[in-house]
CSV table of C-alpha atoms in Angstrom, one decimal:
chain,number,residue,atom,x,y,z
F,1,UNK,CA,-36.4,-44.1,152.0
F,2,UNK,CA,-36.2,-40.3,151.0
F,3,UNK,CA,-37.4,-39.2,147.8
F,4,UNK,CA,-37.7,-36.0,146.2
F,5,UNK,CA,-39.6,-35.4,142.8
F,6,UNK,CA,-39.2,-32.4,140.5
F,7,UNK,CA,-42.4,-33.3,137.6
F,8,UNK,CA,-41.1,-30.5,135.7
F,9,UNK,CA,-37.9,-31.1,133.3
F,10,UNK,CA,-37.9,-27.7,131.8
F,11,UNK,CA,-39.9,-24.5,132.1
F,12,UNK,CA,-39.8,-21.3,130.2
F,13,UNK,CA,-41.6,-17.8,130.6
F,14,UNK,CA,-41.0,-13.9,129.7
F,15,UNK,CA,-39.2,-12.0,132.0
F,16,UNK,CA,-40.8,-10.2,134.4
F,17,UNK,CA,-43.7,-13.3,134.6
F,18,UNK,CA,-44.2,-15.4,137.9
F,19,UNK,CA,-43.2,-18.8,137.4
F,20,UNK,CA,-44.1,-22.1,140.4
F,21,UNK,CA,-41.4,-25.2,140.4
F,22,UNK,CA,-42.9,-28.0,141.5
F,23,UNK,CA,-41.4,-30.6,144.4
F,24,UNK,CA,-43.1,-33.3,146.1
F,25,UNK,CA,-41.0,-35.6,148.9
F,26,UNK,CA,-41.5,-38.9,150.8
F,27,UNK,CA,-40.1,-39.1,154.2
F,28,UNK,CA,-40.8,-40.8,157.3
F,29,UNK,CA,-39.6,-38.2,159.8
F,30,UNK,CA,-41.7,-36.1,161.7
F,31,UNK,CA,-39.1,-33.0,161.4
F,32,UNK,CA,-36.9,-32.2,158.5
F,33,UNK,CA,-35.8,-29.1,156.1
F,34,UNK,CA,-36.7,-28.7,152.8
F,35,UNK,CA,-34.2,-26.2,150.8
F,36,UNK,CA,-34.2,-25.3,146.9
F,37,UNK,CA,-30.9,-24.7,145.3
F,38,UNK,CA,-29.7,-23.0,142.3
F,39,UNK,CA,-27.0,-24.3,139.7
F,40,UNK,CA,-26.8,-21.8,137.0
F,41,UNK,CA,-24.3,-21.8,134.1
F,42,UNK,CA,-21.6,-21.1,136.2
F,43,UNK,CA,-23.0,-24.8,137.9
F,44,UNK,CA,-21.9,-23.4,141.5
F,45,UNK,CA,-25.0,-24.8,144.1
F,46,UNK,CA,-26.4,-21.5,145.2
F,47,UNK,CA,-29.1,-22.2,148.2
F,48,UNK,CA,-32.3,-20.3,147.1
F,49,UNK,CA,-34.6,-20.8,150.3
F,50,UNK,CA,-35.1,-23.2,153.1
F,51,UNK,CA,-38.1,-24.0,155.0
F,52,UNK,CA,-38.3,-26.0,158.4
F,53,UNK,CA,-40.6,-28.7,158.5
F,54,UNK,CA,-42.6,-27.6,161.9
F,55,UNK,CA,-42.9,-23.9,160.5
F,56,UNK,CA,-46.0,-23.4,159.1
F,57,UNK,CA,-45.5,-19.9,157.4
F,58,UNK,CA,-43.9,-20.3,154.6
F,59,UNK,CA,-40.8,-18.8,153.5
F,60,UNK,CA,-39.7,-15.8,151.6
F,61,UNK,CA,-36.4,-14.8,150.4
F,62,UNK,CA,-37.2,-11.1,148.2
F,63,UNK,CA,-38.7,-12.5,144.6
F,64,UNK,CA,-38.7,-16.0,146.2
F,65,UNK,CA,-41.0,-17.4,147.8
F,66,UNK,CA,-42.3,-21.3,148.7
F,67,UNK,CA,-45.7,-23.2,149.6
F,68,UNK,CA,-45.4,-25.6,151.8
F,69,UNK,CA,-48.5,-28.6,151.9
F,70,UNK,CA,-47.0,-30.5,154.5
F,71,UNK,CA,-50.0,-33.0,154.6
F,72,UNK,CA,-49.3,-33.1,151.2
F,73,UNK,CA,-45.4,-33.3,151.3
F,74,UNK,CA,-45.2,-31.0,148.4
F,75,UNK,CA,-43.1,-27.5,148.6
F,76,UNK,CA,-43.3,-25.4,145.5
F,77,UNK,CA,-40.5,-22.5,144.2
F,78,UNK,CA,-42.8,-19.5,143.2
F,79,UNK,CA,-40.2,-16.6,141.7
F,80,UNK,CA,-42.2,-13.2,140.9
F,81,UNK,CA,-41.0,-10.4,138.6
F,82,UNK,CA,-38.3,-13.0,136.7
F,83,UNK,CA,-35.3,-11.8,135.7
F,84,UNK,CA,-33.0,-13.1,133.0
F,85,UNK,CA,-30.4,-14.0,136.1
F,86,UNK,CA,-32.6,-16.7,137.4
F,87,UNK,CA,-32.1,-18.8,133.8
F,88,UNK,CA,-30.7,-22.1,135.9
F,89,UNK,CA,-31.6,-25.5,136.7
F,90,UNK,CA,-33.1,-25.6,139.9
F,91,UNK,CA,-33.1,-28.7,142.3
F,92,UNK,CA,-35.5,-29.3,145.6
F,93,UNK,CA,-34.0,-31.3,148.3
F,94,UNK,CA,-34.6,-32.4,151.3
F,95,UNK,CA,-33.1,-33.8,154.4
F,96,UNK,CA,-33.5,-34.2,158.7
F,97,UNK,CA,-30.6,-32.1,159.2
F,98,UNK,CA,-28.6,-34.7,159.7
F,99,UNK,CA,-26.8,-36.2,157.2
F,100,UNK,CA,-28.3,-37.4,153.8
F,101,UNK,CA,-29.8,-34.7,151.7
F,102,UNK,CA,-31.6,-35.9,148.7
F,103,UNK,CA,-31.7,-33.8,145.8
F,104,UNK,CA,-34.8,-34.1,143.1
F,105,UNK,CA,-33.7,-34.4,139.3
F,106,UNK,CA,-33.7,-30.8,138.7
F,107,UNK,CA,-35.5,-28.5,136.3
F,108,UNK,CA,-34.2,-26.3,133.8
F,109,UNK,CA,-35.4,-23.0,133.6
F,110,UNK,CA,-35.1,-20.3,130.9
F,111,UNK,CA,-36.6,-16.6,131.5
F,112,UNK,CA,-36.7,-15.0,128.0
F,113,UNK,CA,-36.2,-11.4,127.3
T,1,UNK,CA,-18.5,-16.8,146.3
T,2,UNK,CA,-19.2,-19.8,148.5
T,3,UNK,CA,-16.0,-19.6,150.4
T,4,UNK,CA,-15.4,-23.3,149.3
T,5,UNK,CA,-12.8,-24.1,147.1
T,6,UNK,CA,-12.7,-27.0,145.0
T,7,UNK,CA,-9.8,-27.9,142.8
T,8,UNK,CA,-8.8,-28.7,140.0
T,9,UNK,CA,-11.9,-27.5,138.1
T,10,UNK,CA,-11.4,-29.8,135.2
T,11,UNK,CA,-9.9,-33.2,135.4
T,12,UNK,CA,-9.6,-36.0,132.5
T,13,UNK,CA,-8.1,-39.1,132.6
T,14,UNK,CA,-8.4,-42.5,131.2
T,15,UNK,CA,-9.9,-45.4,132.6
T,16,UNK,CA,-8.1,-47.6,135.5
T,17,UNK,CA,-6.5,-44.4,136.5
T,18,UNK,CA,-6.9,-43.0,140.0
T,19,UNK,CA,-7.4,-39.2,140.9
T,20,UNK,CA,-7.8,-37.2,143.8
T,21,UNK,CA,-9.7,-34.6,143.9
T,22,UNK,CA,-9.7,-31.7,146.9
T,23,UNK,CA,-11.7,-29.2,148.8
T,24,UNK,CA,-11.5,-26.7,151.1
T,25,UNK,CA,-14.0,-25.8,153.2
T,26,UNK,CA,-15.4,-22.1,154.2
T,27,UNK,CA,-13.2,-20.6,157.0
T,28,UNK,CA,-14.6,-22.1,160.5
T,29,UNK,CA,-17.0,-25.0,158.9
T,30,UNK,CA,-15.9,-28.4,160.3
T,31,UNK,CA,-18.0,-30.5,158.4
T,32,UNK,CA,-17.3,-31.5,154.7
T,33,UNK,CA,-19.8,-33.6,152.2
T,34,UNK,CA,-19.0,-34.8,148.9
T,35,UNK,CA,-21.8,-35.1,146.3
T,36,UNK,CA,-21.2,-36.1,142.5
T,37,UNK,CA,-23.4,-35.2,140.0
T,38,UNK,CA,-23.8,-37.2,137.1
T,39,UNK,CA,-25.2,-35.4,133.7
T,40,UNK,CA,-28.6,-34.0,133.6
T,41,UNK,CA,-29.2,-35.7,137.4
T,42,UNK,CA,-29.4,-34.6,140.8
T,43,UNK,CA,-26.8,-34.6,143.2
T,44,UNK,CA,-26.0,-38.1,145.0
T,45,UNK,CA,-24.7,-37.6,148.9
T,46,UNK,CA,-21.5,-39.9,148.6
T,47,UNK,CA,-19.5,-39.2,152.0
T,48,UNK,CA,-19.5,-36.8,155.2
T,49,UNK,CA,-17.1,-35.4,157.5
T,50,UNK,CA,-17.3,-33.8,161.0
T,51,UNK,CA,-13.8,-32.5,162.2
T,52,UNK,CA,-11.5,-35.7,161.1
T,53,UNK,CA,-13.8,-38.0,161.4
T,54,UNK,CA,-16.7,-40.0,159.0
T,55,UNK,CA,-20.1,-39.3,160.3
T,56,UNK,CA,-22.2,-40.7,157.3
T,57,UNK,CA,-22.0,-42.7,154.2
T,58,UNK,CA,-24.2,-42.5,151.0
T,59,UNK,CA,-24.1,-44.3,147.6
T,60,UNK,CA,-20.1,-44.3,147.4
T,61,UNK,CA,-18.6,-47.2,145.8
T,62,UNK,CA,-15.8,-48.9,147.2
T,63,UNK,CA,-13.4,-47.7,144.8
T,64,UNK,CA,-14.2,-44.4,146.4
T,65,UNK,CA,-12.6,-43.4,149.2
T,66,UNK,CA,-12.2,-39.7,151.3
T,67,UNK,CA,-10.6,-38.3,154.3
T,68,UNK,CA,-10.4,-35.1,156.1
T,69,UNK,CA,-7.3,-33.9,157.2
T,70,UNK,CA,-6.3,-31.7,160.5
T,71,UNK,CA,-6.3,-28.2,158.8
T,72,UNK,CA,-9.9,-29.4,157.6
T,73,UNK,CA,-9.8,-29.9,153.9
T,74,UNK,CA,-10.7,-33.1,152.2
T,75,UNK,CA,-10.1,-35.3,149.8
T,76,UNK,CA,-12.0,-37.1,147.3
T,77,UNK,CA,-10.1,-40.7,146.2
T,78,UNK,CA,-11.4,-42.1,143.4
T,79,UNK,CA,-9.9,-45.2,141.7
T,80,UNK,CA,-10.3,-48.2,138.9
T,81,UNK,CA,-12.0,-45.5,137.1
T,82,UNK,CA,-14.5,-45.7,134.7
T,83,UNK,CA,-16.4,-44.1,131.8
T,84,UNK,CA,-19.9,-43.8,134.6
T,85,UNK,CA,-17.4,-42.2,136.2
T,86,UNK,CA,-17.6,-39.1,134.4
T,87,UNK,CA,-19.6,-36.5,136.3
T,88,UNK,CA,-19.7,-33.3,138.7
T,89,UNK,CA,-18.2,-33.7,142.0
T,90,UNK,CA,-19.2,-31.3,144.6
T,91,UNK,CA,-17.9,-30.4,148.0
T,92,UNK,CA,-20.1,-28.8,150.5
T,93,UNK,CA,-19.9,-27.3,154.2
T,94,UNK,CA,-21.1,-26.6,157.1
T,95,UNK,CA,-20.3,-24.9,160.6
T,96,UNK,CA,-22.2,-28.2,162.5
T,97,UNK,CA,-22.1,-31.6,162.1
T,98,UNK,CA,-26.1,-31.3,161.6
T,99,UNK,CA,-26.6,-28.8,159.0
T,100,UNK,CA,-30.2,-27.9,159.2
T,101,UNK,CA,-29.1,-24.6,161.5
T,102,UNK,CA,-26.5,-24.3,159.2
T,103,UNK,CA,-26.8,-24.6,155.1
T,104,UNK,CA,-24.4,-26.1,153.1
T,105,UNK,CA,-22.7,-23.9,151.3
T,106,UNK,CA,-21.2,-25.5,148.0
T,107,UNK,CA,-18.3,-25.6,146.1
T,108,UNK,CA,-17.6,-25.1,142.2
T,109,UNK,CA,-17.1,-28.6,141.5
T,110,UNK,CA,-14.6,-30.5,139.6
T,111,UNK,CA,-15.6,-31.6,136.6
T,112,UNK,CA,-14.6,-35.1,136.0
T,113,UNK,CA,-14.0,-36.8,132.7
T,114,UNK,CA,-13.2,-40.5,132.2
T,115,UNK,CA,-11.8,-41.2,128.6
């Protein structure tokens, strides 16, 4: 079965700091997608980043940017020069592109002034 | 904005009742998924549909039910209800039926609350 494991409940750091998210999944398929999401205050899903599974560079998106261990079936959320507008919970999910995408339990971040 | 629209945003009710909640998706996506999150989890995948039709079932209860009508919105049935009830329920879509070409793009949920 798909799992996907967010260790971190909360994190907090000054704006303008570099901040990692961990994830780490369990899946059996050879190819699948790996995507953070958003939910800020507002709690609308906003999709962050993706990254296929048979890509090996990893994926950037501006201030965002992932590493992928696929060996290691981790994919962390690295976000440089933090802004205030990233306070949200953020959630790692992943899925074969299919169906089922599996969400991790989230975690709450807070960028302080 | 997502282009999906999700109403009503805010929905209480007592238990045994049944509501019903709806989404439509972005302009041209044929497939619609319904999530619900519960408080302070992640999102569970309830239902999927591809252009009128079910293509995949998550961890919906019974008392659950959904369709997707010919103009493309959906609805979200949800009966008997109780107070675990309570949660987030999101609509998502896609263009495909397989959405790793194509990200889901989510609605603002309706929050549901079971008295």
């Amino acid at each position: 079965a798909q799992t996907v494991t967010q260790s971190q409940p909360e994190m907090s750091v000054q704006e303008a700091e570099t901040v990692t998210l961990s994830c780490t999944y369990d899946t059996s398929e050879s190819n699948y997608y790996l995507f953070w999401y958003k939910q800020p205050p507002s709690r609308q899903m906003i999709l962050v980043i993706r990254q296929e599974a048979y890509k090996q560079q990893n994926a950037t998106e501006n201030r965002f940017s992932v590493n992928f261990q696929k060996a290691a079936k981790s994919f962390s959320l690295k976000i440089s020069d933090s802004q205030l507008g990233d306070t949200a919970m953020y959630f790692c999910a992943e899925g074969q592109g299919a169906q089922k995408l599996v969400f991790g339990q989230g975690t709450r971040l807070t960028i302080n002034p | 904005d997502s282009g999906v629209t999700q109403t009503p945003k805010h929905l209480i009710t007592a238990t045994g009742q049944r509501v019903t909640l709806r989404c439509s998706p972005r302009s041209g996506d044929l497939s619609v998924y319904w999530y619900q999150q519960s408080l302070d989890q992640g999102l569970q995948f309830l239902i999927q549909y591809y252009n009128g039709e079910e293509r995949a079932k998550g961890n919906i209860l019974e008392r659950f039910s959904a369709q997707q009508f010919p103009d493309l919105h959906s609805e979200l049935n949800l009966s008997s209800l109780e107070l675990g009830d309570s949660a987030l329920y999101f609509c998502a879509s896609s263009v495909e039926a397989a959405w790793g070409d194509s990200p889901l793009h989510f609605g603002n949920g309706t929050r549901l609350t079971v008295t």
